[in-house]
Amino acid sequence: MRIHWSGRLGFILAAVGSAVGLGNIWKFPFITGMNGGGAFVLVYLVAILICGLPILMAELAIGRHSQCDVVGSFKSLTPKSKFWKSIGWLNLTVTFIILSYYGVVAGWTLDYLFKSICFSFNNQEPEMIAGMFGELVTNPTKQFIWLTVFMGLCLIAVSSGVKKGLERWNKVLMPTLFIIIFIMAIYALTTSGAKEGVMFMLYPDFSKLTINGVLEAIGHSFFTLSLAMGIMITYASYMDKNEPIFPMAIRIAFLDTIVAIVAGLAIFPIVFSVGMEPGAGPGLIFKTLPQIFATIPFGSYLSILFFILMAFAALSSAISLLEVLTAFMIDEKKYDRKKATIFMTIAVYVAGIPSALSYSLLSDVKLLNGMEILDSLDYIASNYLLPIGGLLIALYTGFILDKKIAKAEITDEGRNYLTIFNIWYFAIRYIAPVAMAIVLLTKMGILKA
Ligand code: PHE
């Protein structure tokens, strides 16, 4: 008998734990900043509804129906087709690549948490604080230490199993994360930048929205829900048949979106209160925010809270990636859970070493267009592998998978959600694949935005 979540809450917190990650707290605020604030938020909400949500429901249906890991799922649903069986392998490979460098970036959040706890940003000049980032990434010893600590934590969580590991950890990580982000948002709304920050996030300035912004929203709706990595398929394989898919998917998408928006409301007012630029881009978290924390009231404590938030978000996402790999070893290779987790953690750890050394010993190695190892892997995975995976899953569910299976999963064997099924089936066949294809062709330079 396959092990199942102990209930709805366990599943939802784990899935939300995976979905809420650096994408919500770091990427969403900064791409919103660069694409006209509220107008981008609106487009993003539409993208979640017509693209992210349908693919999320498809993954939940596939995983719950097959009750096995990502490779086994496609094998059991379409045993005859070699091509479609290979989607499982694609998902597995992407997961492996992403986890290998995600562990390195997550390690940085641990280092910044440690720095915050030691009050290292106090009384420092802004340039000194901004320089700390460069110091960290060019120090190979520190990179090793933090990568090891982070992967060690993932190992402990995943090796303890679905109920004692994934559920128990997420039941602590997620509520803490929600509380911290709300405390930060409330604080931010009392600062002098509150009005400007809220206006910036919520006032739709359509003149700043470009076609590129729309494509970015579609791509992000997909990344932020952890799709095309086999995560939702694997997590849904531990789902009970009695749990309806649609309400679960709605809750996951809703909570994920709320966290992203509240993260923006927590960050922008603070940024505006000290007169800094909202469109600072990727450096926002590790360079700009610590400088701000060093100057505002209660800043050192906020900094600790903020980096706990980041570390928790990274941990619950990394756990979900490691679970995909572990479930594969358990289901397909018949390893026991401990052995499977240890094997995969070591494999990912070793594969992560080049990324960890990207800016120090291996800084001369450039893979894509002069980018370092870590940046190149991230670029390939998020711009190509994930959209290809998403496109294939949508086409697979809409055209290859037996319609009866899809219908039975979404409608609880024909009892509920019939209209939802019809809308979903249309979206998964026509809207999601077209949207994904446009994103992909634009990234490849074949379509011009
Ligand atoms: N959904 C995550 C986010 O928004 C993306 C992610 C999940 C990345 C799992 C890596 C691992 O950040």
Short mmCIF file of C-alpha atoms and ligand atoms in Angstrom, two decimals:
data_model
loop_
_atom_site.label_atom_id
_atom_site.label_comp_id
_atom_site.label_asym_id
_atom_site.label_seq_id
_atom_site.Cartn_x
_atom_site.Cartn_y
_atom_site.Cartn_z
CA MET A 1 0.00 0.00 0.00
CA ARG A 2 1.37 3.40 -0.99
CA ILE A 3 1.77 5.80 1.86
CA HIS A 4 -0.63 8.78 1.85
CA TRP A 5 -0.66 12.24 3.42
CA SER A 6 -2.44 12.15 6.76
CA GLY A 7 -4.98 14.66 5.47
CA ARG A 8 -5.74 17.66 3.29
CA LEU A 9 -3.72 20.08 5.38
CA GLY A 10 -0.57 17.99 5.16
CA PHE A 11 -0.80 17.85 1.38
CA ILE A 12 -1.66 21.50 0.91
CA LEU A 13 1.13 22.74 3.17
CA ALA A 14 3.65 20.54 1.40
CA ALA A 15 2.51 21.65 -2.06
CA VAL A 16 2.41 25.30 -1.00
CA GLY A 17 5.83 24.78 0.61
CA SER A 18 7.14 23.77 -2.76
CA ALA A 19 5.37 26.53 -4.64
CA VAL A 20 6.35 29.33 -2.29
CA GLY A 21 10.03 29.88 -2.88
CA LEU A 22 12.57 32.39 -4.01
CA GLY A 23 10.25 32.95 -6.99
CA ASN A 24 7.64 34.56 -4.72
CA ILE A 25 9.78 36.50 -2.32
CA TRP A 26 12.60 37.57 -4.59
CA LYS A 27 11.64 37.25 -8.24
CA PHE A 28 7.98 38.30 -8.22
CA PRO A 29 8.61 41.63 -6.46
CA PHE A 30 11.48 42.54 -8.74
CA ILE A 31 9.83 41.60 -12.04
CA THR A 32 6.74 43.50 -10.89
CA GLY A 33 9.05 46.42 -10.21
CA MET A 34 10.40 46.30 -13.71
CA ASN A 35 7.06 45.88 -15.51
CA GLY A 36 4.81 48.65 -14.31
CA GLY A 37 3.57 47.37 -10.93
CA GLY A 38 -0.21 46.81 -10.77
CA ALA A 39 -0.65 46.24 -14.50
CA PHE A 40 1.81 43.37 -14.35
CA VAL A 41 0.10 41.96 -11.26
CA LEU A 42 -3.21 41.85 -13.17
CA VAL A 43 -1.69 40.05 -16.14
CA TYR A 44 0.04 37.66 -13.78
CA LEU A 45 -3.29 36.77 -12.12
CA VAL A 46 -4.81 36.01 -15.52
CA ALA A 47 -1.76 33.90 -16.44
CA ILE A 48 -2.16 31.88 -13.23
CA LEU A 49 -5.83 31.28 -14.02
CA ILE A 50 -5.55 30.28 -17.66
CA CYS A 51 -2.12 28.65 -17.76
CA GLY A 52 -0.68 27.79 -14.32
CA LEU A 53 -3.86 26.43 -12.76
CA PRO A 54 -4.81 24.10 -15.66
CA ILE A 55 -1.31 22.58 -15.78
CA LEU A 56 -1.28 22.24 -11.99
CA MET A 57 -4.59 20.34 -12.18
CA ALA A 58 -3.16 18.14 -14.94
CA GLU A 59 -0.15 17.22 -12.83
CA LEU A 60 -2.30 16.48 -9.80
CA ALA A 61 -4.55 14.26 -11.94
CA ILE A 62 -1.59 12.36 -13.42
CA GLY A 63 0.12 11.78 -10.07
CA ARG A 64 -3.00 10.85 -8.17
CA HIS A 65 -4.18 8.45 -10.83
CA SER A 66 -0.90 6.61 -11.26
CA GLN A 67 0.13 6.61 -7.58
CA CYS A 68 3.80 6.45 -8.46
CA ASP A 69 6.90 8.56 -9.11
CA VAL A 70 7.22 10.84 -12.13
CA VAL A 71 8.93 8.36 -14.47
CA GLY A 72 6.58 5.54 -13.44
CA SER A 73 3.53 7.79 -13.91
CA PHE A 74 4.05 8.31 -17.64
CA LYS A 75 5.13 4.69 -18.05
CA SER A 76 1.97 3.36 -16.48
CA LEU A 77 -0.42 5.79 -18.19
CA THR A 78 0.95 5.36 -21.72
CA PRO A 79 3.02 2.16 -21.73
CA LYS A 80 3.15 1.91 -25.52
CA SER A 81 4.64 5.25 -26.44
CA LYS A 82 8.40 5.69 -25.99
CA PHE A 83 8.20 9.41 -26.74
CA TRP A 84 5.58 10.26 -24.13
CA LYS A 85 7.22 8.02 -21.56
CA SER A 86 10.27 10.22 -21.87
CA ILE A 87 8.49 13.27 -20.37
CA GLY A 88 9.00 11.66 -16.99
CA TRP A 89 12.71 11.49 -17.63
CA LEU A 90 12.77 15.10 -18.80
CA ASN A 91 11.06 16.21 -15.58
CA LEU A 92 13.48 14.14 -13.51
CA THR A 93 16.52 15.60 -15.28
CA VAL A 94 15.31 19.17 -14.87
CA THR A 95 14.70 18.55 -11.19
CA PHE A 96 18.20 17.20 -10.76
CA ILE A 97 19.80 20.17 -12.52
CA ILE A 98 17.72 22.74 -10.64
CA LEU A 99 18.38 21.22 -7.23
CA SER A 100 22.13 21.12 -7.94
CA TYR A 101 22.36 24.92 -8.13
CA TYR A 102 19.31 25.77 -5.98
CA GLY A 103 21.23 24.31 -3.01
CA VAL A 104 24.02 26.81 -3.64
CA VAL A 105 21.69 29.84 -3.71
CA ALA A 106 19.83 28.49 -0.67
CA GLY A 107 23.22 28.27 1.03
CA TRP A 108 23.60 32.05 0.52
CA THR A 109 20.36 32.64 2.42
CA LEU A 110 21.78 30.62 5.34
CA ASP A 111 24.94 32.72 5.28
CA TYR A 112 22.88 35.92 5.35
CA LEU A 113 20.76 34.54 8.19
CA PHE A 114 23.97 33.82 10.09
CA LYS A 115 25.27 37.32 9.35
CA SER A 116 21.97 38.83 10.56
CA ILE A 117 22.06 36.83 13.79
CA CYS A 118 25.64 38.08 14.39
CA PHE A 119 24.42 41.67 13.65
CA SER A 120 27.11 41.90 10.96
CA PHE A 121 25.23 44.59 9.01
CA ASN A 122 25.07 46.96 12.00
CA ASN A 123 26.96 50.23 11.68
CA GLN A 124 28.43 49.26 8.34
CA GLU A 125 28.79 51.55 5.36
CA PRO A 126 26.40 50.74 2.47
CA GLU A 127 29.29 49.85 0.14
CA MET A 128 30.67 47.43 2.73
CA ILE A 129 27.29 45.67 2.94
CA ALA A 130 26.90 45.46 -0.83
CA GLY A 131 30.45 44.10 -1.02
CA MET A 132 29.65 41.26 1.39
CA PHE A 133 27.81 39.46 -1.38
CA GLY A 134 30.86 39.35 -3.64
CA GLU A 135 32.96 38.22 -0.71
CA LEU A 136 30.61 35.33 -0.04
CA VAL A 137 30.29 33.98 -3.57
CA THR A 138 34.03 34.18 -4.24
CA ASN A 139 34.92 32.27 -1.09
CA PRO A 140 35.02 28.53 -1.95
CA THR A 141 35.24 27.37 1.68
CA LYS A 142 32.08 29.26 2.67
CA GLN A 143 30.28 27.95 -0.41
CA PHE A 144 31.12 24.40 0.58
CA ILE A 145 30.11 24.85 4.18
CA TRP A 146 26.69 26.34 3.40
CA LEU A 147 25.94 23.92 0.58
CA THR A 148 26.79 21.03 2.90
CA VAL A 149 24.63 22.36 5.74
CA PHE A 150 21.69 23.00 3.42
CA MET A 151 21.82 19.64 1.65
CA GLY A 152 22.23 17.98 5.08
CA LEU A 153 18.94 19.55 6.21
CA CYS A 154 17.19 18.36 3.04
CA LEU A 155 18.55 14.87 3.62
CA ILE A 156 17.21 14.72 7.17
CA ALA A 157 13.76 15.95 6.10
CA VAL A 158 13.28 13.68 3.09
CA SER A 159 14.81 10.54 4.58
CA SER A 160 12.24 10.64 7.39
CA GLY A 161 9.44 9.97 4.89
CA VAL A 162 6.18 11.51 3.73
CA LYS A 163 4.46 11.87 7.10
CA LYS A 164 7.35 12.19 9.52
CA GLY A 165 9.55 14.18 7.16
CA LEU A 166 7.75 16.20 4.47
CA GLU A 167 4.54 16.79 6.41
CA ARG A 168 6.11 17.51 9.76
CA TRP A 169 8.72 19.91 8.38
CA ASN A 170 6.24 21.80 6.23
CA LYS A 171 3.79 22.08 9.12
CA VAL A 172 6.43 24.11 10.93
CA LEU A 173 8.06 25.91 8.00
CA MET A 174 4.92 27.17 6.26
CA PRO A 175 2.91 28.68 9.13
CA THR A 176 6.12 30.36 10.40
CA LEU A 177 6.71 31.75 6.93
CA PHE A 178 3.15 33.12 6.71
CA ILE A 179 3.44 34.78 10.12
CA ILE A 180 6.81 36.37 9.33
CA ILE A 181 5.72 37.74 5.99
CA PHE A 182 2.59 39.30 7.49
CA ILE A 183 4.59 40.86 10.33
CA MET A 184 6.97 42.33 7.77
CA ALA A 185 4.14 43.67 5.63
CA ILE A 186 2.49 45.30 8.65
CA TYR A 187 5.79 46.89 9.62
CA ALA A 188 6.36 48.05 6.04
CA LEU A 189 2.93 49.68 5.94
CA THR A 190 3.83 51.85 8.94
CA THR A 191 6.90 53.30 7.22
CA SER A 192 6.95 56.55 5.28
CA GLY A 193 7.10 54.64 1.98
CA ALA A 194 3.80 52.83 2.64
CA LYS A 195 1.61 54.84 0.29
CA GLU A 196 4.11 54.84 -2.54
CA GLY A 197 4.81 51.11 -2.09
CA VAL A 198 1.15 50.09 -2.11
CA MET A 199 0.38 52.30 -5.09
CA PHE A 200 3.31 50.84 -6.90
CA MET A 201 2.16 47.24 -6.35
CA LEU A 202 -1.53 47.80 -6.94
CA TYR A 203 -1.98 50.77 -9.31
CA PRO A 204 -2.06 49.43 -12.86
CA ASP A 205 0.09 51.60 -15.11
CA PHE A 206 -0.58 49.97 -18.47
CA SER A 207 1.81 52.30 -20.26
CA LYS A 208 4.72 50.45 -18.63
CA LEU A 209 3.46 47.00 -19.59
CA THR A 210 5.14 45.47 -22.65
CA ILE A 211 4.61 42.23 -24.58
CA ASN A 212 7.75 41.00 -22.89
CA GLY A 213 6.15 41.68 -19.53
CA VAL A 214 3.14 39.57 -20.53
CA LEU A 215 5.41 36.69 -21.57
CA GLU A 216 7.34 37.02 -18.34
CA ALA A 217 4.06 36.77 -16.42
CA ILE A 218 3.12 33.54 -18.23
CA GLY A 219 6.57 32.02 -17.67
CA HIS A 220 6.50 32.99 -14.02
CA SER A 221 2.98 31.66 -13.39
CA PHE A 222 4.39 28.36 -14.28
CA PHE A 223 7.68 28.48 -12.39
CA THR A 224 6.05 29.77 -9.23
CA LEU A 225 3.66 26.81 -9.03
CA SER A 226 6.62 24.37 -9.30
CA LEU A 227 5.31 22.85 -12.54
CA ALA A 228 7.13 20.63 -15.06
CA MET A 229 9.55 19.33 -12.46
CA GLY A 230 7.54 16.28 -11.46
CA ILE A 231 6.98 17.83 -8.03
CA MET A 232 3.20 18.11 -8.14
CA ILE A 233 2.97 14.69 -9.81
CA THR A 234 5.02 13.10 -7.04
CA TYR A 235 3.21 14.94 -4.24
CA ALA A 236 -0.18 14.03 -5.76
CA SER A 237 0.84 10.38 -5.86
CA TYR A 238 0.59 10.46 -2.04
CA MET A 239 -2.92 11.94 -2.29
CA ASP A 240 -5.98 10.05 -1.29
CA LYS A 241 -8.49 9.28 -4.05
CA ASN A 242 -11.23 10.97 -2.03
CA GLU A 243 -9.61 14.39 -2.12
CA PRO A 244 -11.04 16.48 -4.98
CA ILE A 245 -8.41 17.97 -7.27
CA PHE A 246 -9.96 21.30 -8.26
CA PRO A 247 -10.39 22.80 -4.76
CA MET A 248 -6.90 21.64 -3.82
CA ALA A 249 -5.37 23.26 -6.89
CA ILE A 250 -7.26 26.50 -6.23
CA ARG A 251 -5.98 26.63 -2.66
CA ILE A 252 -2.39 26.02 -3.72
CA ALA A 253 -2.52 28.71 -6.43
CA PHE A 254 -4.33 31.14 -4.11
CA LEU A 255 -1.88 30.82 -1.21
CA ASP A 256 1.10 31.02 -3.54
CA THR A 257 -0.25 34.23 -5.10
CA ILE A 258 -1.08 35.79 -1.73
CA VAL A 259 2.48 35.20 -0.52
CA ALA A 260 3.91 36.79 -3.67
CA ILE A 261 1.71 39.87 -3.35
CA VAL A 262 2.27 40.26 0.39
CA ALA A 263 6.02 39.90 -0.25
CA GLY A 264 5.79 42.85 -2.62
CA LEU A 265 3.80 44.83 -0.02
CA ALA A 266 6.47 44.00 2.56
CA ILE A 267 9.41 44.97 0.40
CA PHE A 268 8.44 48.02 -1.70
CA PRO A 269 7.31 50.36 1.11
CA ILE A 270 10.64 49.73 2.86
CA VAL A 271 12.54 50.35 -0.36
CA PHE A 272 10.63 53.60 -1.01
CA SER A 273 10.94 54.74 2.62
CA VAL A 274 14.68 55.16 2.16
CA GLY A 275 14.34 56.51 -1.37
CA MET A 276 15.87 53.54 -3.17
CA GLU A 277 15.00 52.22 -6.62
CA PRO A 278 12.31 49.48 -6.89
CA GLY A 279 13.67 48.08 -10.14
CA ALA A 280 17.05 47.11 -8.65
CA GLY A 281 16.72 43.65 -10.19
CA PRO A 282 18.35 40.49 -8.90
CA GLY A 283 20.57 42.31 -6.38
CA LEU A 284 17.49 43.48 -4.45
CA ILE A 285 17.62 40.75 -1.81
CA PHE A 286 21.30 40.31 -1.07
CA LYS A 287 22.57 43.85 -1.66
CA THR A 288 19.80 46.46 -1.36
CA LEU A 289 17.70 45.03 1.47
CA PRO A 290 20.57 44.44 3.94
CA GLN A 291 21.68 48.05 3.40
CA ILE A 292 18.16 49.19 4.22
CA PHE A 293 17.94 46.94 7.27
CA ALA A 294 21.12 48.56 8.58
CA THR A 295 19.48 51.97 8.66
CA ILE A 296 15.83 51.56 9.69
CA PRO A 297 14.39 51.13 13.21
CA PHE A 298 14.36 47.47 14.33
CA GLY A 299 16.29 46.73 11.13
CA SER A 300 18.58 44.10 12.65
CA TYR A 301 15.61 42.09 13.92
CA LEU A 302 13.75 42.48 10.65
CA SER A 303 16.82 41.24 8.88
CA ILE A 304 16.87 38.07 11.00
CA LEU A 305 13.16 37.51 10.31
CA PHE A 306 13.60 38.15 6.61
CA PHE A 307 16.43 35.70 6.15
CA ILE A 308 14.62 33.04 8.22
CA LEU A 309 11.77 33.57 5.76
CA MET A 310 14.07 33.14 2.78
CA ALA A 311 15.79 30.09 4.24
CA PHE A 312 12.45 28.42 5.06
CA ALA A 313 11.07 29.17 1.60
CA ALA A 314 14.20 27.72 -0.01
CA LEU A 315 14.21 24.68 2.24
CA SER A 316 10.60 23.65 1.64
CA SER A 317 11.12 24.02 -2.12
CA ALA A 318 14.38 22.06 -2.12
CA ILE A 319 12.77 19.30 -0.06
CA SER A 320 10.15 18.90 -2.79
CA LEU A 321 12.83 18.62 -5.47
CA LEU A 322 14.76 16.01 -3.50
CA GLU A 323 11.52 14.07 -2.93
CA VAL A 324 10.99 13.75 -6.70
CA LEU A 325 14.43 12.16 -7.09
CA THR A 326 14.04 10.00 -4.00
CA ALA A 327 10.59 8.72 -5.02
CA PHE A 328 12.09 7.70 -8.36
CA MET A 329 14.78 5.60 -6.65
CA ILE A 330 12.20 4.02 -4.34
CA ASP A 331 9.56 3.22 -6.97
CA GLU A 332 11.70 2.41 -10.00
CA LYS A 333 14.94 1.13 -8.48
CA LYS A 334 13.40 -0.45 -5.37
CA TYR A 335 15.72 1.28 -2.90
CA ASP A 336 14.50 1.78 0.64
CA ARG A 337 13.84 5.43 1.55
CA LYS A 338 16.99 6.01 3.61
CA LYS A 339 19.27 4.58 0.95
CA ALA A 340 17.41 6.37 -1.84
CA THR A 341 17.67 9.76 -0.10
CA ILE A 342 21.35 9.35 0.76
CA PHE A 343 22.15 8.26 -2.80
CA MET A 344 20.35 11.18 -4.41
CA THR A 345 21.60 13.78 -1.92
CA ILE A 346 25.19 12.75 -2.60
CA ALA A 347 24.61 12.76 -6.37
CA VAL A 348 23.05 16.25 -6.29
CA TYR A 349 25.71 17.51 -3.88
CA VAL A 350 28.53 16.39 -6.17
CA ALA A 351 26.75 17.86 -9.20
CA GLY A 352 26.33 21.12 -7.24
CA ILE A 353 30.06 21.58 -6.62
CA PRO A 354 30.80 23.27 -9.98
CA SER A 355 27.93 25.70 -9.31
CA ALA A 356 29.26 26.37 -5.81
CA LEU A 357 32.63 27.25 -7.31
CA SER A 358 31.14 29.28 -10.19
CA TYR A 359 32.43 32.63 -8.95
CA SER A 360 35.67 31.48 -7.33
CA LEU A 361 37.90 28.61 -8.51
CA LEU A 362 35.83 28.03 -11.66
CA SER A 363 35.05 31.67 -12.45
CA ASP A 364 36.90 31.40 -15.75
CA VAL A 365 34.60 28.66 -16.98
CA LYS A 366 31.85 30.29 -19.04
CA LEU A 367 29.15 28.13 -20.57
CA LEU A 368 26.42 30.19 -22.22
CA ASN A 369 27.08 33.66 -23.72
CA GLY A 370 29.87 34.31 -21.26
CA MET A 371 27.77 33.34 -18.23
CA GLU A 372 29.20 31.47 -15.22
CA ILE A 373 28.23 27.85 -14.53
CA LEU A 374 25.43 28.58 -12.05
CA ASP A 375 23.87 31.32 -14.18
CA SER A 376 24.05 29.17 -17.31
CA LEU A 377 22.32 26.23 -15.65
CA ASP A 378 19.59 28.49 -14.32
CA TYR A 379 19.16 30.10 -17.71
CA ILE A 380 18.82 26.78 -19.56
CA ALA A 381 16.51 25.26 -16.98
CA SER A 382 14.13 28.18 -16.52
CA ASN A 383 14.05 29.43 -20.10
CA TYR A 384 14.06 26.20 -22.06
CA LEU A 385 13.65 23.00 -20.06
CA LEU A 386 10.73 24.16 -17.92
CA PRO A 387 8.61 25.65 -20.74
CA ILE A 388 9.29 22.58 -22.91
CA GLY A 389 8.21 20.35 -20.00
CA GLY A 390 5.09 22.46 -19.47
CA LEU A 391 4.16 22.39 -23.13
CA LEU A 392 4.58 18.62 -23.27
CA ILE A 393 2.50 18.04 -20.14
CA ALA A 394 -0.32 20.18 -21.51
CA LEU A 395 -0.28 18.39 -24.89
CA TYR A 396 0.01 15.02 -23.19
CA THR A 397 -2.97 15.61 -20.91
CA GLY A 398 -5.08 17.21 -23.62
CA PHE A 399 -4.42 14.88 -26.53
CA ILE A 400 -2.63 11.69 -25.48
CA LEU A 401 -3.97 10.73 -22.08
CA ASP A 402 -7.25 8.84 -22.22
CA LYS A 403 -10.01 11.46 -21.78
CA LYS A 404 -11.91 9.07 -19.52
CA ILE A 405 -9.04 9.02 -17.03
CA ALA A 406 -8.72 12.81 -17.06
CA LYS A 407 -12.46 13.22 -16.61
CA ALA A 408 -12.70 10.68 -13.81
CA GLU A 409 -9.88 12.39 -11.91
CA ILE A 410 -11.18 15.94 -12.21
CA THR A 411 -14.88 15.14 -11.71
CA ASP A 412 -14.51 12.60 -8.88
CA GLU A 413 -15.69 9.78 -11.16
CA GLY A 414 -18.32 11.95 -12.81
CA ARG A 415 -19.96 13.15 -9.60
CA ASN A 416 -18.80 16.80 -9.35
CA TYR A 417 -17.18 19.67 -11.23
CA LEU A 418 -18.44 18.75 -14.70
CA THR A 419 -18.45 22.33 -15.94
CA ILE A 420 -15.02 22.89 -14.43
CA PHE A 421 -13.83 19.82 -16.29
CA ASN A 422 -15.04 21.18 -19.63
CA ILE A 423 -13.41 24.57 -19.09
CA TRP A 424 -10.21 22.92 -17.86
CA TYR A 425 -10.09 20.51 -20.78
CA PHE A 426 -10.38 23.38 -23.24
CA ALA A 427 -7.66 25.33 -21.44
CA ILE A 428 -5.28 22.40 -21.27
CA ARG A 429 -5.78 21.55 -24.95
CA TYR A 430 -5.70 24.99 -26.51
CA ILE A 431 -4.87 27.88 -24.18
CA ALA A 432 -1.97 26.54 -22.08
CA PRO A 433 -0.04 24.92 -24.96
CA VAL A 434 -0.36 27.98 -27.19
CA ALA A 435 0.77 30.26 -24.35
CA MET A 436 3.71 27.98 -23.53
CA ALA A 437 4.68 27.68 -27.18
CA ILE A 438 4.69 31.46 -27.62
CA VAL A 439 6.87 31.89 -24.52
CA LEU A 440 9.26 29.23 -25.77
CA LEU A 441 9.50 30.53 -29.34
CA THR A 442 10.15 34.04 -28.08
CA LYS A 443 12.91 32.83 -25.74
CA MET A 444 14.45 31.00 -28.66
CA GLY A 445 14.37 34.20 -30.68
CA ILE A 446 12.10 32.67 -33.33
CA LEU A 447 9.21 35.00 -32.44
CA LYS A 448 9.99 38.65 -31.81
CA ALA A 449 8.21 40.37 -28.93
N1 PHE B 1 7.92 27.45 -7.00
C1 PHE B 1 9.22 27.83 -6.62
C2 PHE B 1 9.33 29.32 -6.46
O1 PHE B 1 8.43 30.04 -6.70
C3 PHE B 1 10.13 27.36 -7.65
C4 PHE B 1 10.90 26.23 -7.26
C5 PHE B 1 10.35 25.15 -6.65
C6 PHE B 1 12.19 26.26 -7.52
C7 PHE B 1 11.11 24.14 -6.26
C8 PHE B 1 12.97 25.25 -7.13
C9 PHE B 1 12.41 24.22 -6.49
O2 PHE B 1 10.37 29.80 -6.09
#
